[in-house]
C-alpha positions as a Markdown table, in Angstrom:
| # | Residue | x | y | z |
|---|---|---|---|---|
| 1 | Met | 19.3 | -11.1 | 2.1 |
| 2 | Lys | 20.1 | -13.3 | 5.0 |
| 3 | Phe | 18.6 | -12.5 | 8.4 |
| 4 | Ser | 22.1 | -11.9 | 9.7 |
| 5 | Gln | 22.7 | -9.3 | 7.0 |
| 6 | Leu | 19.5 | -7.5 | 8.0 |
| 7 | Leu | 20.8 | -7.3 | 11.5 |
| 8 | Gln | 24.0 | -5.7 | 10.3 |
| 9 | Glu | 22.2 | -3.2 | 8.1 |
| 10 | Leu | 19.9 | -2.2 | 10.9 |
| 11 | Gln | 22.8 | -2.2 | 13.4 |
| 12 | Ile | 21.1 | -4.7 | 15.7 |
| 13 | Thr | 23.6 | -6.3 | 18.1 |
| 14 | Asp | 21.4 | -7.7 | 20.8 |
| 15 | Gln | 17.8 | -8.9 | 21.4 |
| 16 | His | 17.6 | -11.2 | 18.3 |
| 17 | Ser | 17.2 | -14.9 | 17.7 |
| 18 | Leu | 20.7 | -15.5 | 16.3 |
| 19 | Leu | 22.0 | -15.1 | 19.9 |
| 20 | Val | 19.8 | -18.1 | 20.8 |
| 21 | Asp | 20.1 | -20.2 | 17.6 |
| 22 | Pro | 23.0 | -19.0 | 15.4 |
| 23 | Ala | 22.3 | -21.8 | 12.9 |
| 24 | His | 18.8 | -20.4 | 12.0 |
| 25 | Asp | 19.6 | -17.6 | 9.5 |
| 26 | Pro | 16.8 | -17.5 | 6.9 |
| 27 | Val | 16.9 | -15.8 | 3.6 |
| 28 | Leu | 14.5 | -12.8 | 3.4 |
| 29 | Thr | 13.1 | -11.8 | 0.1 |
| 30 | Gly | 10.5 | -9.2 | 1.0 |
| 31 | Leu | 8.1 | -7.6 | 3.5 |
| 32 | Ala | 4.5 | -8.5 | 4.4 |
| 33 | Ala | 1.8 | -7.9 | 6.9 |
| 34 | Ile | 2.0 | -10.6 | 9.7 |
| 35 | Asp | -1.3 | -12.2 | 8.6 |
| 36 | Glu | -0.3 | -12.3 | 4.9 |
| 37 | Ala | 3.4 | -13.3 | 5.2 |
| 38 | Gln | 4.8 | -16.2 | 3.3 |
| 39 | Pro | 8.2 | -17.9 | 3.7 |
| 40 | Gly | 10.9 | -15.4 | 2.9 |
| 41 | Ser | 9.0 | -12.5 | 4.4 |
| 42 | Leu | 9.9 | -10.2 | 7.2 |
| 43 | Ser | 7.0 | -8.9 | 9.2 |
| 44 | Tyr | 6.3 | -7.3 | 12.6 |
| 45 | Ile | 4.0 | -7.5 | 15.5 |
| 46 | Glu | 3.2 | -4.4 | 17.6 |
| 47 | Gly | 1.1 | -4.9 | 20.7 |
| 48 | Gly | -1.4 | -7.5 | 21.6 |
| 49 | Lys | -3.8 | -7.2 | 18.7 |
| 50 | Phe | -1.7 | -9.4 | 16.4 |
| 51 | Ala | 0.3 | -11.3 | 18.9 |
| 52 | Ser | -1.7 | -14.5 | 18.3 |
| 53 | Gln | -0.6 | -14.4 | 14.6 |
| 54 | Ile | 2.8 | -15.7 | 15.7 |
| 55 | His | 1.1 | -19.2 | 15.7 |
| 56 | His | -0.1 | -18.9 | 12.1 |
| 57 | Thr | 2.2 | -16.6 | 10.2 |
| 58 | Gly | 4.2 | -17.8 | 7.3 |
| 59 | Ala | 6.9 | -15.2 | 7.9 |
| 60 | Ser | 10.5 | -16.4 | 8.1 |
| 61 | Ala | 11.4 | -13.5 | 10.4 |
| 62 | Val | 9.5 | -11.1 | 12.6 |
| 63 | Ile | 10.2 | -7.9 | 14.5 |
| 64 | Leu | 8.6 | -8.2 | 18.0 |
| 65 | Pro | 7.9 | -6.1 | 21.0 |
| 66 | Gln | 10.1 | -6.8 | 24.0 |
| 67 | Asp | 8.0 | -9.8 | 25.1 |
| 68 | Ala | 9.9 | -13.0 | 26.2 |
| 69 | Lys | 6.8 | -15.1 | 25.5 |
| 70 | Leu | 6.5 | -14.0 | 21.9 |
| 71 | Gln | 10.2 | -14.5 | 21.4 |
| 72 | Gln | 9.9 | -18.1 | 22.7 |
| 73 | Gln | 6.9 | -18.8 | 20.5 |
| 74 | Ala | 8.7 | -17.5 | 17.5 |
| 75 | Ser | 11.8 | -19.6 | 18.3 |
| 76 | Gln | 9.6 | -22.7 | 18.7 |
| 77 | Arg | 8.2 | -22.2 | 15.2 |
| 78 | Gln | 11.7 | -21.6 | 13.7 |
| 79 | Ile | 10.9 | -18.0 | 13.0 |
| 80 | Ala | 13.9 | -15.6 | 13.3 |
| 81 | Trp | 13.1 | -12.6 | 15.4 |
| 82 | Ile | 14.3 | -9.1 | 16.6 |
| 83 | Ser | 13.0 | -7.6 | 19.8 |
| 84 | Thr | 12.6 | -3.9 | 20.1 |
| 85 | Ala | 10.6 | -1.3 | 22.0 |
| 86 | Glu | 9.3 | 0.1 | 18.7 |
| 87 | Pro | 8.6 | -2.8 | 16.2 |
| 88 | Lys | 6.8 | -0.6 | 13.6 |
| 89 | Leu | 9.6 | 1.9 | 13.5 |
| 90 | Leu | 12.3 | -0.8 | 13.0 |
| 91 | Phe | 10.1 | -2.3 | 10.3 |
| 92 | Ala | 9.9 | 1.1 | 8.5 |
| 93 | Lys | 13.7 | 1.3 | 8.7 |
| 94 | Ala | 13.9 | -2.1 | 7.0 |
| 95 | Val | 11.7 | -1.1 | 4.0 |
| 96 | Pro | 14.4 | 0.6 | 2.0 |
| 97 | Leu | 16.7 | -2.4 | 2.4 |
| 98 | Phe | 14.2 | -4.4 | 0.3 |
| 99 | Tyr | 12.6 | -1.8 | -2.0 |
| 100 | Gln | 14.4 | 0.9 | -3.8 |
| 101 | Pro | 12.5 | 3.6 | -5.7 |
| 102 | Phe | 13.0 | 3.9 | -9.5 |
| 103 | Gln | 16.1 | 6.0 | -10.2 |
| 104 | Pro | 16.7 | 6.9 | -13.8 |
| 105 | Glu | 20.2 | 7.1 | -15.3 |
| 106 | Pro | 21.9 | 10.5 | -15.0 |
| 107 | Gly | 21.4 | 12.6 | -18.1 |
| 108 | Ile | 19.2 | 15.2 | -19.7 |
| 109 | His | 16.3 | 14.1 | -21.9 |
| 110 | Pro | 16.4 | 15.8 | -25.3 |
| 111 | Thr | 12.9 | 17.3 | -24.8 |
| 112 | Ala | 13.8 | 19.0 | -21.6 |
| 113 | Val | 14.1 | 22.8 | -21.8 |
| 114 | Ile | 16.9 | 24.2 | -19.6 |
| 115 | His | 17.9 | 27.9 | -19.4 |
| 116 | Pro | 21.6 | 28.5 | -20.2 |
| 117 | Thr | 22.1 | 30.1 | -16.8 |
| 118 | Thr | 21.2 | 26.9 | -14.9 |
| 119 | Gln | 24.0 | 25.4 | -12.9 |
| 120 | Ile | 23.7 | 21.6 | -12.9 |
| 121 | Gly | 25.6 | 19.3 | -10.5 |
| 122 | Gln | 27.0 | 15.9 | -11.1 |
| 123 | Glu | 25.0 | 12.7 | -11.7 |
| 124 | Val | 21.8 | 14.6 | -12.3 |
| 125 | Ser | 18.8 | 13.2 | -14.2 |
| 126 | Val | 16.3 | 15.6 | -16.0 |
| 127 | Gly | 13.3 | 13.9 | -17.4 |
| 128 | Ala | 11.3 | 14.5 | -20.6 |
| 129 | Tyr | 9.4 | 17.7 | -21.1 |
| 130 | Ser | 10.8 | 19.3 | -17.9 |
| 131 | Val | 11.3 | 23.1 | -17.9 |
| 132 | Ile | 14.1 | 24.6 | -15.8 |
| 133 | Gln | 14.1 | 28.4 | -15.9 |
| 134 | Ala | 16.8 | 31.1 | -15.4 |
| 135 | Asn | 19.4 | 31.1 | -12.5 |
| 136 | Val | 18.5 | 27.7 | -11.1 |
| 137 | Lys | 21.1 | 25.7 | -9.1 |
| 138 | Ile | 20.7 | 22.0 | -9.2 |
| 139 | Gly | 22.8 | 20.0 | -6.7 |
| 140 | Asn | 24.5 | 16.6 | -7.2 |
| 141 | Gly | 22.5 | 13.4 | -7.6 |
| 142 | Val | 19.2 | 15.3 | -8.2 |
| 143 | Cys | 16.5 | 13.4 | -10.0 |
| 144 | Ile | 13.9 | 15.5 | -11.9 |
| 145 | His | 11.2 | 13.2 | -13.3 |
| 146 | Pro | 9.3 | 14.1 | -16.5 |
| 147 | Ser | 7.1 | 17.2 | -16.8 |
| 148 | Val | 8.6 | 19.1 | -13.9 |
| 149 | Val | 8.7 | 22.9 | -13.9 |
| 150 | Val | 11.4 | 24.8 | -11.9 |
| 151 | Tyr | 10.9 | 28.5 | -11.8 |
| 152 | Pro | 13.7 | 31.1 | -11.8 |
| 153 | Asp | 16.2 | 31.5 | -9.0 |
| 154 | Val | 15.4 | 28.1 | -7.3 |
| 155 | Gln | 18.1 | 26.1 | -5.6 |
| 156 | Ile | 17.6 | 22.3 | -5.5 |
| 157 | Gly | 19.8 | 20.5 | -2.9 |
| 158 | Asp | 21.8 | 17.4 | -3.4 |
| 159 | Arg | 19.9 | 14.1 | -3.9 |
| 160 | Thr | 16.5 | 15.8 | -4.1 |
| 161 | Val | 13.8 | 13.9 | -6.1 |
| 162 | Leu | 11.1 | 16.0 | -7.9 |
| 163 | His | 8.4 | 13.7 | -9.1 |
| 164 | Ala | 6.4 | 14.1 | -12.4 |
| 165 | Gly | 4.2 | 17.1 | -12.6 |
| 166 | Cys | 6.0 | 18.9 | -9.6 |
| 167 | Val | 6.2 | 22.7 | -9.8 |
| 168 | Lys | 9.1 | 24.2 | -7.8 |
| 169 | Phe | 9.2 | 27.9 | -7.0 |
| 170 | Gln | 10.5 | 30.1 | -4.2 |
């Protein structure tokens, strides 16, 4: 994704390098620690401990604390930047834009055992060898990975993910 698209996704309207240099809009392909970043990486600097890494990082874009000197140093190295009071928090918000967890297709695996009184919402995935007991209500978009046990009378809310081996009871 382009840096400008990242700004849109994170709803950043000010305190970024495109306001200073609109032509420098790098393509970002992943995330990395500031000292391990390569071209295409988004990284962050929080506090003074890693501030000197701005001179060495291979990152194409960084999330910086509100520090005009760091912003200037990033701009001089042609590194796109966002400035915020909480760089680590903004970086965490960027993670799902680059990495999506595995989401199986909706459907019920033939080895799953589901009690006939179970109510199943739309777009639900039930994995292999899962057991869902009596009077369970499963919301829309739920993902139940393999080998999950759901005891009687449990309600599972919309878009819940139960990972392999999970046991859900009231």
